[in-house]
Short mmCIF file of C-alpha atoms and ligand atoms in Angstrom, two decimals:
data_model
loop_
_atom_site.label_atom_id
_atom_site.label_comp_id
_atom_site.label_asym_id
_atom_site.label_seq_id
_atom_site.Cartn_x
_atom_site.Cartn_y
_atom_site.Cartn_z
CA MET X 1 -253.47 73.88 -2.22
CA ILE X 2 -250.99 75.64 0.05
CA ASP X 3 -247.68 73.94 0.67
CA PRO X 4 -247.55 72.50 4.20
CA VAL X 5 -244.41 74.60 4.64
CA LEU X 6 -245.54 78.24 4.44
CA PRO X 7 -244.48 79.28 0.93
CA THR X 8 -242.41 82.36 1.84
CA TYR X 9 -239.21 81.15 0.19
CA SER X 10 -238.39 80.56 -3.43
CA ARG X 11 -236.58 77.25 -3.14
CA VAL X 12 -234.13 75.49 -5.41
CA ASP X 13 -235.28 71.92 -6.08
CA LEU X 14 -232.23 70.21 -4.59
CA VAL X 15 -232.16 67.99 -1.51
CA PHE X 16 -228.85 67.55 0.23
CA GLU X 17 -228.31 64.53 2.37
CA ARG X 18 -224.98 65.34 3.91
CA GLY X 19 -222.09 67.76 3.81
CA GLU X 20 -218.36 67.63 4.28
CA GLY X 21 -216.31 70.81 4.51
CA ALA X 22 -217.23 73.07 1.59
CA TRP X 23 -219.07 70.28 -0.24
CA LEU X 24 -222.71 69.17 -0.18
CA PHE X 25 -223.92 65.79 -1.47
CA THR X 26 -227.36 64.90 -2.83
CA LYS X 27 -228.94 61.50 -2.18
CA ASP X 28 -227.71 60.22 -5.53
CA GLY X 29 -224.18 61.28 -4.71
CA GLN X 30 -223.95 64.48 -6.78
CA ARG X 31 -221.41 66.85 -5.24
CA TYR X 32 -221.83 70.66 -5.03
CA LEU X 33 -219.30 73.29 -3.97
CA ASP X 34 -221.11 75.25 -1.29
CA PHE X 35 -220.28 78.98 -1.34
CA THR X 36 -223.65 79.76 0.23
CA ALA X 37 -222.59 78.17 3.51
CA GLY X 38 -226.08 78.71 4.95
CA ILE X 39 -225.65 82.43 4.17
CA ALA X 40 -222.36 82.97 6.00
CA VAL X 41 -223.34 80.56 8.77
CA ASN X 42 -221.23 77.43 8.22
CA VAL X 43 -217.92 79.20 8.87
CA LEU X 44 -216.11 75.88 9.30
CA GLY X 45 -218.00 74.09 6.54
CA HIS X 46 -220.22 71.07 7.06
CA ALA X 47 -219.68 68.32 9.63
CA HIS X 48 -216.50 69.80 11.08
CA PRO X 49 -215.22 67.03 13.39
CA HIS X 50 -214.58 69.37 16.33
CA LEU X 51 -218.11 70.81 16.14
CA VAL X 52 -219.70 67.39 15.69
CA ALA X 53 -217.82 66.11 18.74
CA ALA X 54 -218.84 69.10 20.86
CA LEU X 55 -222.51 68.77 19.89
CA THR X 56 -222.76 65.02 20.35
CA GLU X 57 -220.91 65.12 23.64
CA GLN X 58 -223.27 67.79 24.97
CA ALA X 59 -226.30 65.93 23.56
CA GLY X 60 -225.55 63.03 25.86
CA LYS X 61 -225.43 65.28 28.94
CA VAL X 62 -228.08 67.98 28.99
CA TRP X 63 -229.79 69.72 26.05
CA HIS X 64 -231.70 72.52 27.62
CA LEU X 65 -231.88 74.34 30.91
CA SER X 66 -233.92 77.34 31.84
CA ASN X 67 -232.01 80.56 32.26
CA VAL X 68 -233.16 80.54 35.87
CA PHE X 69 -230.17 78.24 36.36
CA ARG X 70 -226.50 78.91 35.71
CA ILE X 71 -225.38 77.62 32.33
CA GLU X 72 -221.66 76.91 32.34
CA GLY X 73 -221.33 76.91 28.55
CA ALA X 74 -222.88 80.38 28.38
CA GLU X 75 -220.65 81.70 31.15
CA LYS X 76 -217.62 80.30 29.35
CA LEU X 77 -218.62 81.68 25.93
CA ALA X 78 -219.35 85.11 27.42
CA ARG X 79 -215.97 85.20 29.22
CA ARG X 80 -214.19 84.30 26.00
CA LEU X 81 -216.04 86.92 23.95
CA VAL X 82 -215.38 89.56 26.59
CA GLU X 83 -211.71 88.62 26.38
CA ALA X 84 -211.62 88.74 22.56
CA THR X 85 -213.73 91.86 21.91
CA PHE X 86 -214.67 95.36 23.12
CA ALA X 87 -217.59 93.92 25.10
CA ASP X 88 -218.03 93.72 28.88
CA THR X 89 -221.30 91.79 28.81
CA MET X 90 -223.72 90.09 26.43
CA PHE X 91 -227.16 88.54 25.99
CA PHE X 92 -227.51 85.25 24.06
CA THR X 93 -230.24 84.76 21.47
CA ASN X 94 -231.18 82.20 18.82
CA SER X 95 -230.95 84.42 15.76
CA GLY X 96 -229.66 87.64 14.31
CA ALA X 97 -232.97 89.47 14.44
CA GLU X 98 -233.30 88.73 18.15
CA ALA X 99 -229.77 90.03 18.74
CA LEU X 100 -230.80 93.25 16.98
CA GLU X 101 -234.02 93.44 19.00
CA CYS X 102 -231.93 93.29 22.15
CA ALA X 103 -229.58 95.96 20.77
CA ILE X 104 -232.49 98.31 19.98
CA LYS X 105 -234.11 97.78 23.38
CA MET X 106 -230.76 98.30 25.10
CA ALA X 107 -230.09 101.58 23.30
CA ARG X 108 -233.53 102.94 24.17
CA LYS X 109 -233.23 101.84 27.79
CA TYR X 110 -229.80 103.44 28.12
CA HIS X 111 -231.18 106.89 27.40
CA TYR X 112 -234.25 106.18 29.50
CA VAL X 113 -232.20 105.47 32.61
CA ASN X 114 -230.07 108.51 31.78
CA GLY X 115 -233.19 110.63 32.13
CA ALA X 116 -233.64 111.19 28.39
CA PRO X 117 -236.46 108.79 27.43
CA GLU X 118 -237.20 110.88 24.32
CA ARG X 119 -233.90 109.77 22.77
CA SER X 120 -235.40 106.61 21.34
CA ARG X 121 -234.73 107.25 17.64
CA ILE X 122 -232.01 105.42 15.75
CA VAL X 123 -230.31 106.49 12.52
CA THR X 124 -230.13 103.60 10.04
CA PHE X 125 -228.91 103.20 6.47
CA GLU X 126 -230.42 102.55 3.07
CA GLY X 127 -229.79 99.02 1.84
CA ALA X 128 -229.60 97.73 5.41
CA PHE X 129 -230.83 94.32 6.48
CA HIS X 130 -231.37 93.61 10.16
CA GLY X 131 -233.85 90.72 10.13
CA ARG X 132 -237.56 90.03 9.70
CA THR X 133 -239.18 90.82 13.06
CA LEU X 134 -241.42 93.87 13.28
CA ALA X 135 -238.69 96.04 14.80
CA THR X 136 -235.95 94.85 12.47
CA ILE X 137 -237.97 95.34 9.28
CA ALA X 138 -238.61 98.89 10.48
CA ALA X 139 -234.88 99.32 11.11
CA GLY X 140 -234.03 97.87 7.71
CA GLY X 141 -236.53 100.14 6.01
CA ASN X 142 -236.96 97.90 2.95
CA ALA X 143 -240.44 98.76 1.62
CA LYS X 144 -240.84 95.24 0.21
CA TYR X 145 -240.43 93.70 3.68
CA LEU X 146 -242.66 96.27 5.41
CA GLU X 147 -245.60 96.20 3.00
CA GLY X 148 -248.84 94.87 4.43
CA PHE X 149 -247.61 94.37 7.97
CA GLY X 150 -249.36 97.35 9.47
CA PRO X 151 -247.82 100.43 11.00
CA ALA X 152 -244.04 100.16 11.06
CA LEU X 153 -242.36 100.47 14.45
CA GLU X 154 -241.62 104.15 14.97
CA GLY X 155 -238.18 105.49 15.62
CA PHE X 156 -235.87 104.87 12.67
CA ASP X 157 -234.44 107.58 10.43
CA GLN X 158 -232.82 106.22 7.31
CA VAL X 159 -230.04 107.93 5.37
CA PRO X 160 -227.85 106.90 2.40
CA TYR X 161 -225.09 104.44 3.29
CA GLY X 162 -221.74 106.20 3.67
CA ASP X 163 -223.20 109.72 3.67
CA LEU X 164 -221.81 111.50 6.75
CA GLU X 165 -223.56 114.80 6.06
CA ALA X 166 -226.91 113.00 5.82
CA VAL X 167 -226.21 111.31 9.16
CA LYS X 168 -225.46 114.67 10.78
CA ALA X 169 -228.62 116.16 9.31
CA ALA X 170 -230.72 113.25 10.60
CA ILE X 171 -229.52 113.62 14.20
CA GLY X 172 -231.98 115.53 16.36
CA PRO X 173 -232.85 115.88 20.06
CA GLU X 174 -234.65 112.50 19.96
CA THR X 175 -231.75 110.56 18.40
CA GLY X 176 -230.16 108.00 20.67
CA ALA X 177 -228.07 105.75 18.45
CA ILE X 178 -226.67 104.95 15.02
CA LEU X 179 -227.08 101.40 13.69
CA ILE X 180 -224.94 100.16 10.79
CA GLU X 181 -223.55 97.03 9.15
CA PRO X 182 -219.80 97.62 8.61
CA VAL X 183 -220.28 95.65 5.40
CA GLN X 184 -223.81 95.24 4.05
CA GLY X 185 -224.50 91.66 3.05
CA GLU X 186 -228.05 91.44 1.69
CA GLY X 187 -227.73 95.06 0.54
CA GLY X 188 -225.25 94.05 -2.15
CA VAL X 189 -221.93 93.43 -0.36
CA ARG X 190 -221.21 97.10 0.14
CA SER X 191 -218.45 98.27 2.52
CA ALA X 192 -219.06 101.31 4.68
CA SER X 193 -215.35 102.27 4.36
CA TRP X 194 -213.27 102.35 7.49
CA PRO X 195 -212.90 106.17 7.59
CA PHE X 196 -216.72 106.43 7.54
CA LEU X 197 -216.98 104.09 10.55
CA ARG X 198 -214.35 106.18 12.35
CA ALA X 199 -216.33 109.33 11.57
CA LEU X 200 -219.50 107.72 12.96
CA ARG X 201 -217.64 106.76 16.13
CA ALA X 202 -216.45 110.35 16.56
CA LEU X 203 -219.92 111.70 15.89
CA CYS X 204 -221.45 109.34 18.47
CA ASP X 205 -218.89 110.44 21.06
CA GLU X 206 -219.54 114.09 20.31
CA LYS X 207 -223.34 113.80 20.51
CA GLY X 208 -223.69 111.21 23.28
CA LEU X 209 -225.10 108.58 20.89
CA LEU X 210 -224.56 104.84 21.04
CA LEU X 211 -222.89 103.20 18.05
CA ILE X 212 -224.59 99.87 17.30
CA LEU X 213 -222.94 97.56 14.79
CA ASP X 214 -224.75 94.74 13.06
CA GLU X 215 -222.01 92.16 12.48
CA VAL X 216 -224.44 89.29 12.05
CA GLN X 217 -223.08 88.57 8.56
CA CYS X 218 -219.64 90.24 8.47
CA GLY X 219 -218.48 89.07 11.93
CA VAL X 220 -216.79 85.95 13.29
CA GLY X 221 -213.77 85.96 10.98
CA ARG X 222 -215.65 86.59 7.73
CA THR X 223 -213.53 89.64 6.82
CA GLY X 224 -210.25 88.19 8.11
CA LYS X 225 -210.49 89.85 11.53
CA PHE X 226 -212.60 88.41 14.33
CA PHE X 227 -214.99 91.35 13.81
CA ALA X 228 -215.05 93.69 10.82
CA HIS X 229 -214.88 96.91 12.86
CA GLU X 230 -211.37 95.94 13.98
CA TRP X 231 -210.17 96.96 10.50
CA ALA X 232 -211.42 100.49 11.22
CA GLY X 233 -209.69 100.58 14.60
CA ILE X 234 -212.89 101.52 16.42
CA THR X 235 -215.17 99.84 18.93
CA PRO X 236 -218.97 100.00 19.04
CA ASP X 237 -221.06 100.39 22.19
CA ILE X 238 -223.37 97.53 21.21
CA MET X 239 -222.96 94.81 18.58
CA ALA X 240 -225.31 92.16 17.21
CA VAL X 241 -223.76 88.83 16.26
CA ALA X 242 -225.26 85.59 14.94
CA LYS X 243 -224.79 83.44 11.81
CA GLY X 244 -221.13 82.34 11.99
CA ILE X 245 -220.94 82.24 15.79
CA GLY X 246 -222.92 78.99 15.86
CA GLY X 247 -221.28 77.43 12.82
CA GLY X 248 -224.73 76.08 11.83
CA PHE X 249 -226.37 75.80 15.22
CA PRO X 250 -228.81 78.69 15.85
CA VAL X 251 -226.95 81.13 18.12
CA GLY X 252 -226.92 84.89 18.36
CA ALA X 253 -225.60 87.42 20.82
CA CYS X 254 -225.95 91.07 21.68
CA LEU X 255 -222.59 92.29 22.99
CA ALA X 256 -222.19 95.56 24.84
CA LYS X 257 -219.98 97.82 26.87
CA GLU X 258 -220.95 98.03 30.53
CA GLU X 259 -222.08 101.64 30.23
CA ALA X 260 -224.35 100.92 27.24
CA ALA X 261 -225.87 97.92 29.02
CA LYS X 262 -226.60 99.70 32.28
CA GLY X 263 -230.36 99.86 31.75
CA MET X 264 -230.72 96.13 31.15
CA THR X 265 -231.22 95.14 34.75
CA LEU X 266 -232.96 92.19 36.38
CA GLY X 267 -236.14 91.22 34.55
CA THR X 268 -235.79 93.66 31.64
CA HIS X 269 -235.17 91.04 28.94
CA GLY X 270 -235.28 87.30 28.41
CA SER X 271 -235.41 84.33 26.05
CA THR X 272 -236.35 80.73 26.73
CA TYR X 273 -233.79 79.18 24.43
CA GLY X 274 -231.14 81.90 24.30
CA GLY X 275 -227.80 80.53 25.48
CA ASN X 276 -228.97 76.95 25.97
CA PRO X 277 -226.35 74.24 26.63
CA LEU X 278 -226.47 72.65 23.15
CA ALA X 279 -226.04 76.00 21.42
CA MET X 280 -223.29 77.10 23.78
CA SER X 281 -221.30 73.89 23.34
CA VAL X 282 -221.20 74.43 19.58
CA ALA X 283 -220.42 78.16 19.78
CA ASN X 284 -217.55 77.43 22.17
CA ALA X 285 -216.25 74.85 19.70
CA VAL X 286 -216.45 77.42 16.87
CA LEU X 287 -214.35 79.79 18.99
CA ASP X 288 -211.81 77.03 19.68
CA VAL X 289 -211.06 77.02 15.96
CA VAL X 290 -211.63 80.63 14.90
CA LEU X 291 -209.62 82.10 17.79
CA ALA X 292 -206.79 79.55 17.51
CA ASP X 293 -203.41 81.06 16.65
CA GLY X 294 -203.04 81.63 12.93
CA PHE X 295 -206.64 80.93 11.90
CA LEU X 296 -207.51 84.52 10.97
CA ASP X 297 -204.12 84.93 9.24
CA GLN X 298 -205.09 81.90 7.21
CA VAL X 299 -208.44 83.52 6.32
CA GLN X 300 -206.56 86.60 5.08
CA ALA X 301 -204.21 84.47 3.00
CA THR X 302 -207.14 82.53 1.55
CA THR X 303 -208.88 85.81 0.75
CA ALA X 304 -205.84 87.04 -1.18
CA ARG X 305 -205.60 83.82 -3.22
CA LEU X 306 -209.31 83.65 -3.99
CA ARG X 307 -209.49 87.33 -4.94
CA GLN X 308 -206.50 86.93 -7.24
CA ARG X 309 -208.42 84.22 -9.09
CA LEU X 310 -211.60 86.31 -9.14
CA ALA X 311 -209.71 89.24 -10.67
CA GLU X 312 -208.58 86.84 -13.40
CA LEU X 313 -212.15 85.67 -13.82
CA LYS X 314 -213.37 89.24 -14.30
CA ASP X 315 -210.66 89.83 -16.92
CA ARG X 316 -211.66 86.67 -18.75
CA HIS X 317 -215.39 87.49 -18.72
CA PRO X 318 -215.86 91.26 -19.02
CA ALA X 319 -219.36 90.82 -20.47
CA VAL X 320 -220.52 88.93 -17.38
CA ILE X 321 -218.68 90.33 -14.35
CA ALA X 322 -218.53 94.08 -13.78
CA GLU X 323 -216.93 94.20 -10.35
CA VAL X 324 -215.52 92.07 -7.55
CA ARG X 325 -216.21 93.72 -4.20
CA GLY X 326 -216.58 93.19 -0.45
CA GLU X 327 -214.20 92.46 2.42
CA GLY X 328 -212.38 89.23 3.16
CA LEU X 329 -214.53 86.20 2.34
CA LEU X 330 -217.70 88.30 2.15
CA ILE X 331 -217.42 88.71 -1.59
CA GLY X 332 -219.76 90.20 -4.16
CA LEU X 333 -219.64 89.70 -7.91
CA ARG X 334 -221.66 92.47 -9.52
CA THR X 335 -222.87 91.04 -12.80
CA LEU X 336 -223.81 92.64 -16.12
CA VAL X 337 -226.37 89.92 -16.78
CA PRO X 338 -229.18 89.29 -14.25
CA ASN X 339 -227.47 87.89 -11.12
CA GLY X 340 -229.96 84.99 -11.12
CA ASP X 341 -228.62 83.91 -14.52
CA LEU X 342 -225.10 83.54 -13.16
CA ILE X 343 -226.37 81.74 -10.07
CA ALA X 344 -228.29 79.28 -12.30
CA ALA X 345 -225.25 78.76 -14.53
CA MET X 346 -223.09 78.17 -11.44
CA ARG X 347 -225.60 75.61 -10.19
CA ALA X 348 -225.37 73.83 -13.53
CA GLU X 349 -221.63 73.63 -12.77
CA HIS X 350 -222.43 72.32 -9.28
CA MET X 351 -221.54 75.44 -7.36
CA LEU X 352 -223.93 77.17 -4.93
CA ALA X 353 -224.06 80.89 -4.06
CA PRO X 354 -226.75 83.35 -2.92
CA ALA X 355 -227.85 86.60 -4.53
CA ALA X 356 -227.76 90.07 -3.01
CA ALA X 357 -229.21 93.46 -3.95
CA GLU X 358 -227.62 95.61 -6.69
CA ASN X 359 -227.46 92.62 -9.03
CA VAL X 360 -224.75 90.94 -7.00
CA VAL X 361 -223.87 87.27 -6.59
CA ARG X 362 -222.43 86.64 -3.14
CA LEU X 363 -219.57 84.25 -2.50
CA LEU X 364 -219.60 83.18 1.15
CA PRO X 365 -217.33 80.15 1.40
CA PRO X 366 -216.52 78.46 4.67
CA LEU X 367 -213.53 80.29 6.19
CA ASN X 368 -211.36 77.17 6.20
CA ILE X 369 -211.35 76.37 2.48
CA GLY X 370 -208.05 75.37 0.90
CA ASP X 371 -206.45 75.57 -2.53
CA GLN X 372 -208.54 72.69 -3.82
CA GLU X 373 -211.77 74.63 -3.18
CA ILE X 374 -210.33 77.88 -4.53
CA GLU X 375 -209.35 76.15 -7.77
CA ALA X 376 -212.68 74.34 -7.97
CA ALA X 377 -214.48 77.66 -7.50
CA PHE X 378 -212.45 79.28 -10.26
CA THR X 379 -213.03 76.40 -12.68
CA LYS X 380 -216.77 76.29 -11.99
CA LEU X 381 -217.20 80.07 -12.18
CA ASP X 382 -215.16 80.17 -15.38
CA ALA X 383 -217.39 77.50 -16.93
CA ALA X 384 -220.56 79.22 -15.67
CA CYS X 385 -219.47 82.52 -17.25
CA ALA X 386 -218.69 80.65 -20.50
CA ARG X 387 -222.23 79.21 -20.45
CA ILE X 388 -223.64 82.73 -20.17
CA GLU X 389 -221.40 84.04 -22.96
CA ALA X 390 -222.53 81.17 -25.18
CA SER X 391 -226.20 81.98 -24.55
CA LEU X 392 -225.54 85.71 -25.12
CA ALA X 393 -223.87 84.84 -28.45
CA ALA X 394 -226.76 82.52 -29.37
CA SER X 395 -229.42 85.17 -28.67
CA LYS X 396 -227.39 87.73 -30.65
CA GLY X 397 -227.19 85.22 -33.51
CA ALA X 398 -230.94 84.67 -33.30
CA ALA X 399 -231.56 88.41 -33.40
CA ALA X 400 -229.31 88.93 -36.46
C1 LIG Z 501 -229.02 87.51 8.45
C2 LIG Z 501 -228.89 88.86 9.02
C3 LIG Z 501 -229.72 89.30 10.07
C4 LIG Z 501 -230.88 88.48 10.59
O1 LIG Z 501 -230.47 87.28 11.13
P1 LIG Z 501 -231.57 86.12 11.38
O2 LIG Z 501 -230.79 85.06 12.08
O3 LIG Z 501 -232.07 85.71 10.03
O4 LIG Z 501 -232.64 86.71 12.20
C5 LIG Z 501 -229.49 90.55 10.61
N1 LIG Z 501 -228.50 91.33 10.15
C6 LIG Z 501 -227.69 90.95 9.14
C7 LIG Z 501 -226.59 91.85 8.70
C8 LIG Z 501 -227.87 89.71 8.53
O5 LIG Z 501 -227.09 89.34 7.52
#
């Protein structure tokens, strides 16, 4: 009999009752170090007092309002994001995929109102992940996610990640934009390299294309800057944001420069829930913390300490860990054993982390972890690697 919850996920049989910072607790009081953080969502960990206060205060006032009325929280969040980023304007959504949908529509509409409606094609990259709606699976180009869902939405031309010549070759008279994750998350924690992003920016300027960044996973402080593209010293025309911006409440946003957004006029787009008062109160509270003086410096310092320990870990376990990669606290451990084996061994040590492509284990801690969590992570990872080495030795012994 089918599970009452549509069985599209492979789920770990653990039920967490509550969380506190980087720790999750089961009903029977077992404690787990959470380096999944809802897949880069819980940027301030679980039950952060400032976020809890913002949500509960708003819950007692008004939960939801139609977007036919002014929503003060949305106006405030938008003003703050305009202040802190390249953007002049933005559309609020409930998820990353919806932010990407808005970005794709915006790019097509931009060329349409410029009198070039044929420029609807977008260059995308192998290994990309942009969500699970019909448009975003087409943009992501992952055959596994497209299979069986009918004709894929037309208009995406995929090239190898980081290959500038392939990008140039893919650009034709119908190309209107380039869409890229500055650091691929699901794709295996791969960095585009900052010179490559700069080259894409220059190419877009030269050819009249819009540069769309998907910072759903790598944004909101994850790399140690507010947004990852700041490391490259460039700005996009459009950017999709979600995950961390809500700190655990479903919030997304499509940010844009005024010029790029010029086709999105009255009535061209909408969302019932996007930007609702509950969501906006939490997102504003996330910004209170992430944009406070010194917070991102602290993320960079934490990154340096954690990576130091991970380099040690790799040296101690060369048969398990091949490479430590990624940017900031978007970290990938490429493993020499199946990545699922390390994830299972970590879980046995009460540490949680998600997988990624290319046989990578992702480490996505809350951004505000301290030395205690860094040391706990090292100890648990060290023990997990030792478990794997012991089982490798045992199977070798059995074979001999
Ligand atoms: C998670 C993710 C998305 C999709 O976000 P949803 O909220 O699941 O729709 C899009 N792009 C990237 C880079 C992501 O990591």
